[in-house]
Tab-separated table of C-alpha atoms and ligand atoms in Angstrom:
chain	number	residue	atom	x	y	z
A	3	MET	CA	29.680	44.749	77.959
A	4	ALA	CA	28.428	48.216	77.023
A	5	LYS	CA	26.102	49.823	79.565
A	6	ALA	CA	22.611	50.762	78.427
A	7	THR	CA	21.063	54.212	78.871
A	8	THR	CA	17.523	55.492	78.591
A	9	SER	CA	18.658	59.095	78.177
A	10	ARG	CA	17.822	60.800	74.892
A	11	GLU	CA	21.120	62.675	74.948
A	12	PHE	CA	24.205	61.022	73.565
A	13	THR	CA	27.366	60.986	75.628
A	14	ARG	CA	30.561	62.780	74.568
A	15	GLU	CA	32.118	59.362	73.821
A	16	GLU	CA	29.221	58.297	71.592
A	17	VAL	CA	29.402	61.554	69.635
A	18	GLY	CA	33.182	61.065	69.319
A	19	LEU	CA	32.674	57.566	67.901
A	20	ALA	CA	30.002	58.853	65.501
A	21	LEU	CA	32.359	61.534	64.169
A	22	ARG	CA	35.100	58.957	63.553
A	23	ASN	CA	32.680	56.518	61.942
A	24	PRO	CA	30.390	58.279	59.471
A	25	GLY	CA	27.433	56.488	57.936
A	26	MET	CA	26.116	56.534	54.383
A	27	PRO	CA	23.802	59.510	53.889
A	28	LEU	CA	20.484	57.837	53.048
A	29	GLU	CA	20.236	59.738	49.740
A	30	GLY	CA	23.026	57.283	48.746
A	31	LEU	CA	20.258	54.649	48.519
A	32	ARG	CA	19.627	56.055	45.029
A	33	TYR	CA	22.800	54.363	43.676
A	34	ASP	CA	23.299	50.676	42.901
A	35	ILE	CA	26.966	50.990	43.851
A	36	THR	CA	27.800	53.290	46.743
A	37	PRO	CA	30.495	55.846	45.880
A	38	ILE	CA	33.556	55.253	48.112
A	39	GLU	CA	33.189	58.577	49.908
A	40	MET	CA	29.558	57.748	50.818
A	41	HIS	CA	30.162	54.180	52.078
A	42	TYR	CA	29.886	53.879	55.880
A	43	LEU	CA	32.989	53.337	57.976
A	44	LEU	CA	33.598	51.445	61.174
A	45	VAL	CA	37.059	51.557	62.717
A	46	HIS	CA	37.306	50.228	66.277
A	47	PHE	CA	40.817	51.433	67.103
A	48	ASP	CA	43.196	53.592	64.970
A	49	ILE	CA	43.594	53.338	61.202
A	50	PRO	CA	46.962	51.569	60.915
A	51	SER	CA	49.424	52.768	58.267
A	52	VAL	CA	50.600	49.687	56.394
A	53	ASP	CA	53.347	49.996	53.736
A	54	GLN	CA	52.111	48.475	50.452
A	55	GLU	CA	55.672	47.982	49.102
A	56	THR	CA	56.818	45.672	51.875
A	57	TYR	CA	53.356	44.269	52.640
A	58	GLU	CA	53.061	40.536	53.122
A	59	ILE	CA	50.281	38.379	54.485
A	60	THR	CA	51.208	35.161	56.246
A	61	VAL	CA	49.028	32.063	56.010
A	62	GLY	CA	50.054	29.679	58.764
A	63	GLY	CA	49.038	27.732	61.832
A	64	ARG	CA	47.622	24.249	61.244
A	65	VAL	CA	48.683	24.018	57.564
A	66	ARG	CA	51.188	21.808	55.735
A	67	THR	CA	52.907	24.642	53.859
A	68	PRO	CA	52.853	28.106	55.442
A	69	LEU	CA	52.714	30.877	52.823
A	70	ASN	CA	53.909	34.483	52.629
A	71	LEU	CA	52.133	36.456	49.919
A	72	SER	CA	53.036	39.970	48.765
A	73	LEU	CA	50.449	42.323	47.296
A	74	ASP	CA	51.859	41.693	43.791
A	75	GLU	CA	51.574	37.940	44.300
A	76	LEU	CA	47.985	38.327	45.461
A	77	LYS	CA	47.150	40.505	42.447
A	78	ALA	CA	48.713	37.919	40.097
A	79	ARG	CA	46.206	35.319	41.324
A	80	PRO	CA	42.713	34.932	39.757
A	81	ALA	CA	40.750	38.124	40.368
A	82	VAL	CA	37.046	38.549	41.002
A	83	THR	CA	35.001	41.746	41.204
A	84	MET	CA	31.618	41.688	42.890
A	85	PRO	CA	29.166	44.090	44.501
A	86	VAL	CA	28.723	43.253	48.181
A	87	MET	CA	26.250	45.044	50.424
A	88	MET	CA	27.805	45.636	53.837
A	89	GLU	CA	26.021	46.625	57.020
A	90	CYS	CA	27.458	47.091	60.492
A	91	ALA	CA	25.978	44.745	63.094
A	92	GLY	CA	25.443	47.843	65.264
A	93	ALA	CA	23.052	49.430	62.730
A	94	GLY	CA	19.867	50.585	64.486
A	95	ARG	CA	21.446	50.607	67.945
A	96	ALA	CA	20.580	54.244	68.660
A	97	HIS	CA	16.874	53.518	68.114
A	98	LEU	CA	16.803	51.232	71.156
A	99	SER	CA	15.514	52.091	74.581
A	100	PRO	CA	17.433	51.556	76.788
A	101	ARG	CA	20.275	52.310	74.363
A	102	PRO	CA	23.473	50.230	74.535
A	103	VAL	CA	26.326	52.726	74.619
A	104	SER	CA	28.661	52.179	71.648
A	105	ALA	CA	28.825	53.560	68.097
A	106	PRO	CA	25.365	55.239	68.032
A	107	TRP	CA	24.138	54.147	64.595
A	108	ARG	CA	20.658	54.829	63.387
A	109	ASP	CA	20.006	53.402	59.880
A	110	GLU	CA	23.044	54.599	57.975
A	111	ALA	CA	25.722	51.955	58.742
A	112	ILE	CA	25.468	50.637	55.191
A	113	GLY	CA	27.026	50.628	51.738
A	114	CYS	CA	27.260	48.458	48.649
A	115	ALA	CA	30.682	48.652	47.031
A	116	GLU	CA	32.233	46.688	44.199
A	117	TRP	CA	35.095	44.754	45.753
A	118	THR	CA	38.000	43.321	43.759
A	119	GLY	CA	40.200	40.603	45.148
A	120	THR	CA	41.191	36.975	44.997
A	121	PRO	CA	39.227	34.061	46.450
A	122	LEU	CA	40.474	32.792	49.821
A	123	ARG	CA	39.667	29.122	49.289
A	124	PRO	CA	42.437	28.268	46.759
A	125	ILE	CA	44.992	29.950	49.050
A	126	LEU	CA	43.896	27.787	51.985
A	127	GLU	CA	44.000	24.726	49.708
A	128	GLU	CA	47.513	25.617	48.597
A	129	ALA	CA	48.643	25.956	52.203
A	130	GLY	CA	46.955	22.614	52.920
A	131	LEU	CA	44.756	22.568	56.014
A	132	LEU	CA	45.773	19.896	58.524
A	133	ASP	CA	43.103	17.510	59.829
A	134	ASP	CA	42.901	19.179	63.233
A	135	ALA	CA	42.161	22.669	61.831
A	136	VAL	CA	38.660	23.763	62.939
A	137	GLU	CA	38.606	27.500	62.222
A	138	ILE	CA	40.482	30.156	60.290
A	139	LEU	CA	41.542	33.189	62.320
A	140	PHE	CA	41.947	36.561	60.604
A	141	THR	CA	44.070	39.156	62.404
A	142	GLY	CA	44.276	42.848	61.544
A	143	HIS	CA	47.213	45.221	61.994
A	144	ASP	CA	45.142	47.493	64.254
A	145	ARG	CA	45.497	47.147	68.003
A	146	GLY	CA	43.666	48.579	70.997
A	147	ILE	CA	41.808	47.855	74.207
A	148	ASP	CA	38.176	46.805	74.585
A	149	GLN	CA	36.407	45.032	77.453
A	150	GLY	CA	39.632	45.694	79.399
A	151	VAL	CA	41.652	43.456	77.078
A	152	GLU	CA	44.472	44.605	74.762
A	153	HIS	CA	44.274	42.885	71.374
A	154	ASN	CA	44.593	43.195	67.619
A	155	TYR	CA	41.205	43.294	65.891
A	156	GLU	CA	40.704	39.651	64.973
A	157	ARG	CA	37.867	37.246	64.227
A	158	SER	CA	37.522	33.668	63.057
A	159	LEU	CA	35.300	31.775	60.634
A	160	SER	CA	34.451	28.079	60.744
A	161	LEU	CA	36.142	26.069	57.970
A	162	GLU	CA	32.804	25.776	56.211
A	163	ASP	CA	32.309	29.547	56.202
A	164	ALA	CA	35.928	30.364	55.332
A	165	LEU	CA	35.852	27.958	52.353
A	166	ARG	CA	32.748	29.544	50.762
A	167	GLU	CA	33.856	30.491	47.262
A	168	GLU	CA	32.555	34.062	47.568
A	169	VAL	CA	34.857	34.888	50.511
A	170	ILE	CA	37.639	37.019	49.067
A	171	LEU	CA	40.818	38.872	50.017
A	172	ALA	CA	40.102	42.311	48.570
A	173	TYR	CA	42.628	44.911	47.421
A	174	GLY	CA	40.264	47.059	45.325
A	175	MET	CA	37.067	49.025	45.971
A	176	ASN	CA	34.953	50.503	43.159
A	177	GLY	CA	37.845	50.042	40.726
A	178	ARG	CA	40.332	51.905	42.901
A	179	PRO	CA	43.015	50.663	45.314
A	180	LEU	CA	41.508	49.929	48.721
A	181	PRO	CA	41.398	53.223	50.683
A	182	ALA	CA	43.292	53.293	54.014
A	183	ARG	CA	40.061	53.623	55.996
A	184	HIS	CA	38.555	50.562	54.344
A	185	GLY	CA	41.496	48.264	55.100
A	186	SER	CA	44.410	49.014	52.751
A	187	PRO	CA	46.233	47.138	51.430
A	188	LEU	CA	44.169	43.979	52.011
A	189	ARG	CA	40.909	43.057	53.721
A	190	LEU	CA	38.624	40.098	53.986
A	191	VAL	CA	35.143	40.405	52.435
A	192	VAL	CA	32.548	37.960	53.775
A	193	PRO	CA	29.332	38.424	51.767
A	194	GLU	CA	25.979	37.995	53.538
A	195	TRP	CA	27.406	38.517	57.039
A	196	TYR	CA	27.359	41.696	59.074
A	197	GLY	CA	30.473	43.823	58.549
A	198	MET	CA	32.483	42.715	61.596
A	199	ALA	CA	33.468	39.490	59.825
A	200	SER	CA	35.200	41.380	57.001
A	201	VAL	CA	38.509	41.974	58.811
A	202	LYS	CA	40.450	44.979	57.461
A	203	TRP	CA	44.252	45.624	57.302
A	204	LEU	CA	44.906	41.867	57.257
A	205	LYS	CA	48.166	40.860	58.925
A	206	GLU	CA	47.799	37.141	59.349
A	207	ILE	CA	45.571	34.234	58.366
A	208	LYS	CA	45.942	31.280	60.683
A	209	ALA	CA	44.340	27.841	60.783
A	210	VAL	CA	43.619	27.010	64.425
A	211	SER	CA	42.732	23.744	66.163
A	212	GLU	CA	40.533	25.310	68.874
A	213	PRO	CA	37.538	27.635	68.429
A	214	PHE	CA	38.741	31.250	68.760
A	215	GLU	CA	37.438	32.951	71.900
A	216	GLY	CA	38.862	36.466	71.537
A	217	VAL	CA	37.155	39.727	72.502
A	218	GLN	CA	35.628	40.487	69.074
A	219	GLN	CA	34.257	36.946	68.843
A	220	ALA	CA	33.171	35.721	72.240
A	221	LEU	CA	32.592	38.926	74.256
A	222	LEU	CA	31.331	41.226	71.507
A	223	TYR	CA	29.055	40.310	68.556
A	224	GLN	CA	26.835	37.984	70.577
A	225	TYR	CA	23.064	38.350	70.832
A	226	ARG	CA	22.460	38.485	74.600
A	227	GLN	CA	19.252	39.378	76.426
A	228	SER	CA	21.020	39.855	79.771
A	229	GLU	CA	24.524	39.921	81.253
A	230	GLU	CA	24.149	36.249	82.216
A	231	ASP	CA	22.901	35.104	78.802
A	232	PRO	CA	25.687	33.006	77.170
A	233	GLY	CA	24.569	34.481	73.834
A	234	THR	CA	24.372	33.346	70.237
A	235	PRO	CA	26.878	34.635	67.659
A	236	VAL	CA	25.977	37.509	65.340
A	237	THR	CA	26.453	36.211	61.792
A	238	ARG	CA	24.267	36.974	58.749
A	239	LYS	CA	22.497	40.246	58.036
A	240	ARG	CA	18.854	40.320	58.986
A	241	PRO	CA	16.373	41.487	56.333
A	242	HIS	CA	16.239	45.247	56.034
A	243	ALA	CA	14.641	47.774	53.664
A	244	LEU	CA	15.448	51.471	53.704
A	245	MET	CA	14.123	54.352	51.625
A	246	ALA	CA	15.950	57.394	50.375
A	247	PRO	CA	13.975	60.021	52.283
A	248	PRO	CA	11.731	61.742	49.687
A	249	GLY	CA	11.413	65.482	49.055
A	250	ILE	CA	13.635	68.006	50.783
A	251	PRO	CA	14.775	68.123	54.418
A	252	ASP	CA	14.470	70.715	57.112
A	253	PHE	CA	18.101	71.398	58.068
A	254	PHE	CA	17.833	70.707	61.791
A	255	SER	CA	14.855	68.402	62.416
A	256	ARG	CA	15.377	66.486	59.138
A	257	MET	CA	11.582	66.581	58.655
A	258	ARG	CA	10.946	65.943	54.954
A	259	HIS	CA	8.763	68.243	52.849
A	260	VAL	CA	7.043	67.061	49.661
A	261	PRO	CA	4.384	68.731	47.518
A	262	ALA	CA	0.931	67.091	47.419
A	263	GLY	CA	0.459	64.580	44.595
A	264	ARG	CA	2.475	61.654	43.304
A	265	THR	CA	5.958	61.033	44.712
A	266	LEU	CA	8.173	58.134	43.675
A	267	VAL	CA	9.629	56.684	46.861
A	268	GLU	CA	12.655	54.459	46.281
A	269	GLY	CA	15.141	52.544	48.317
A	270	ARG	CA	17.114	49.311	48.632
A	271	ALA	CA	16.559	46.086	50.534
A	272	TRP	CA	18.780	43.146	51.507
A	273	SER	CA	19.053	40.047	53.660
A	274	GLY	CA	21.997	37.781	54.377
A	275	TRP	CA	19.701	34.757	54.764
A	276	GLY	CA	18.207	34.631	51.273
A	277	PRO	CA	17.101	36.876	48.404
A	278	VAL	CA	14.576	39.611	49.236
A	279	LYS	CA	11.186	38.426	48.009
A	280	ARG	CA	8.970	41.292	49.054
A	281	VAL	CA	9.184	44.929	50.120
A	282	GLU	CA	6.136	46.664	51.563
A	283	PHE	CA	5.502	50.363	51.938
A	284	SER	CA	3.322	52.160	54.467
A	285	ALA	CA	2.369	55.839	54.566
A	286	ASP	CA	0.544	55.617	57.914
A	287	GLY	CA	3.233	54.507	60.341
A	288	GLY	CA	2.820	50.809	59.580
A	289	HIS	CA	-0.960	50.403	60.004
A	290	THR	CA	-1.601	49.555	56.352
A	291	TRP	CA	0.902	48.192	53.845
A	292	ALA	CA	1.148	47.910	50.062
A	293	ASP	CA	3.643	45.971	47.955
A	294	ALA	CA	6.494	47.953	46.449
A	295	THR	CA	7.974	47.075	43.055
A	296	LEU	CA	11.280	45.200	43.174
A	297	GLY	CA	14.035	45.938	40.640
A	298	GLU	CA	16.631	43.579	39.203
A	299	PRO	CA	19.171	42.453	41.826
A	300	VAL	CA	22.506	44.260	41.414
A	301	GLY	CA	24.258	40.995	42.227
A	302	ARG	CA	23.839	37.938	44.401
A	303	TYR	CA	25.492	39.626	47.394
A	304	ALA	CA	24.283	43.165	46.713
A	305	TRP	CA	21.054	44.903	47.616
A	306	VAL	CA	17.931	45.176	45.451
A	307	ARG	CA	16.171	48.399	44.446
A	308	TRP	CA	12.509	48.898	45.310
A	309	SER	CA	10.119	51.703	44.513
A	310	TYR	CA	6.591	52.762	45.298
A	311	GLU	CA	4.507	55.489	43.726
A	312	TRP	CA	2.975	57.217	46.705
A	313	ASP	CA	-0.041	59.388	46.022
A	314	ALA	CA	-0.037	61.969	48.814
A	315	ARG	CA	-3.284	63.782	48.152
A	316	GLU	CA	-4.070	65.244	51.550
A	317	PRO	CA	-1.752	67.857	53.062
A	318	GLY	CA	-0.529	66.916	56.544
A	319	GLU	CA	2.065	64.900	58.392
A	320	TYR	CA	2.808	61.292	57.417
A	321	GLU	CA	5.074	58.552	58.692
A	322	LEU	CA	6.544	56.511	55.854
A	323	CYS	CA	7.747	52.961	56.514
A	324	ALA	CA	9.323	50.146	54.514
A	325	ARG	CA	9.635	46.457	55.369
A	326	ALA	CA	11.535	43.638	53.660
A	327	THR	CA	10.807	39.897	53.715
A	328	ASP	CA	13.297	37.359	52.362
A	329	SER	CA	12.942	33.933	50.727
A	330	THR	CA	13.212	32.220	54.139
A	331	GLY	CA	10.204	34.190	55.421
A	332	ARG	CA	12.342	36.306	57.753
A	333	THR	CA	11.031	39.845	58.031
A	334	GLN	CA	11.481	43.022	60.066
A	335	PRO	CA	9.893	43.802	63.442
A	336	ILE	CA	7.520	46.757	63.445
A	337	ASP	CA	9.274	48.145	66.498
A	338	ASN	CA	13.057	48.296	66.981
A	339	ASP	CA	12.777	47.349	70.649
A	340	GLU	CA	11.491	43.904	69.597
A	341	ALA	CA	15.070	43.319	68.417
A	342	TRP	CA	16.554	44.660	71.662
A	343	ASN	CA	19.705	42.936	72.907
A	344	GLN	CA	22.566	43.949	75.212
A	345	GLY	CA	25.039	44.871	72.465
A	346	GLY	CA	22.434	46.497	70.213
A	347	TYR	CA	23.200	44.154	67.288
A	348	GLY	CA	21.046	43.319	64.277
A	349	VAL	CA	18.412	45.944	65.122
A	350	ASN	CA	16.243	45.919	61.988
A	351	GLY	CA	12.907	47.422	63.006
A	352	VAL	CA	11.046	49.147	60.163
A	353	GLN	CA	12.413	52.557	59.208
A	354	ARG	CA	10.202	55.552	59.999
A	355	VAL	CA	10.488	58.744	57.976
A	356	ALA	CA	8.436	61.793	58.989
A	357	VAL	CA	7.108	63.691	55.968
A	358	MET	CA	5.098	66.921	55.699
A	359	VAL	CA	2.903	67.060	52.579
A	360	GLY	CA	1.876	70.407	51.092
B	416	MTE	N1	40.943	45.188	61.366
B	416	MTE	C1	39.659	45.634	61.496
B	416	MTE	N2	38.716	45.115	60.701
B	416	MTE	C2	37.445	45.539	60.808
B	416	MTE	C3	37.063	46.499	61.756
B	416	MTE	C4	38.089	47.053	62.576
B	416	MTE	O1	37.852	47.947	63.407
B	416	MTE	N3	39.371	46.587	62.411
B	416	MTE	N4	35.725	46.860	61.867
B	416	MTE	C5	34.764	45.849	61.411
B	416	MTE	C6	33.394	46.300	61.426
B	416	MTE	S1	32.599	46.250	62.925
B	416	MTE	C7	32.736	46.638	60.274
B	416	MTE	S2	31.085	47.026	60.331
B	416	MTE	C8	33.441	46.680	58.975
B	416	MTE	C9	33.320	48.060	58.362
B	416	MTE	O2	33.944	48.102	57.113
B	416	MTE	P1	34.083	49.518	56.369
B	416	MTE	O3	34.669	50.498	57.370
B	416	MTE	O4	34.959	49.280	55.195
B	416	MTE	O5	32.702	49.936	55.982
B	416	MTE	O6	34.826	46.365	59.111
B	416	MTE	C10	35.118	45.345	60.032
B	416	MTE	N5	36.511	45.001	59.947
B	417	MO	MO1	30.435	46.841	62.581
């Protein structure tokens, strides 16, 4: 498991991971659909180069009829296009103290792209799951070492989760072929879950008769309060609202500067547990809150726009905050450390944006 540090400084390795895995600049919160080049990226190992011409995905294991599907065969199947908001489970990790050492995300491990692909369920039905199949295992072409174990990136879903009709095998992003960094030629997209479930560069889909216990399933992506804690799996995205920082930034400190008077603050909010029902805004660091206005949802699995007309009359320094609550009543902790866990997963404390007025 990653070691935790209380130091403010990031290690060379953390900076290296951050450079390989850029986030979405928060000004991207102004778009319903995130442009491809703004969407965050998370690549654990190396980006594999997979030849589209000879590409085939195998569907095997505990099935009656194993299948081999080429990219053309996949594209000839019924196609769906849907906006899906994706967030890395490590979002918010760098806010924690002590900080688990891994990809040092603050708030920007997000994006909402329009994915095109074919539903997984009919493919599994065609292959015919045998009675003893309990999970579907998705294996990527990328290979590396983590937790001292060499493995391909791979994760499983329970049958119930894998058979959800909105789980798709995607070959398109924002109307373009899937870019190499996002999993070309084919990736899984699992709406509502944190990003780790959406396995990229798919090599194999396999029905298995035992729960999968690989590194990316059983060792990583578990909420654990201590080394001894057996953990509970990281699954759906916790509620989260973010604002596009208003005004203009100072280059180095990122302090925002806005003129006194009315400023429209806008952002997006999401939850993987149910639709966002409420977004609140605070201009005093979370002491007092007011309801923001919610826009029309971009799609069932996308994020929703919110806005608040902030009247900043008095010059001075402010701390702006936003907080989402979903239809299940789940909301965000006021302090990131309330969501502290060993791996730094699902850290959704309210965002804090320092603003200088006048
Ligand atoms: N094969 C493979 N799939 C993967 C990963 C990976 O490293 N290898 N990273 C996962 C994680 S942790 C996230 S958050 C998402 C990121 O998807 P994106 O880079 O398209 O935003 O992909 C997931 N799928
Ligand atoms: Mo992730």
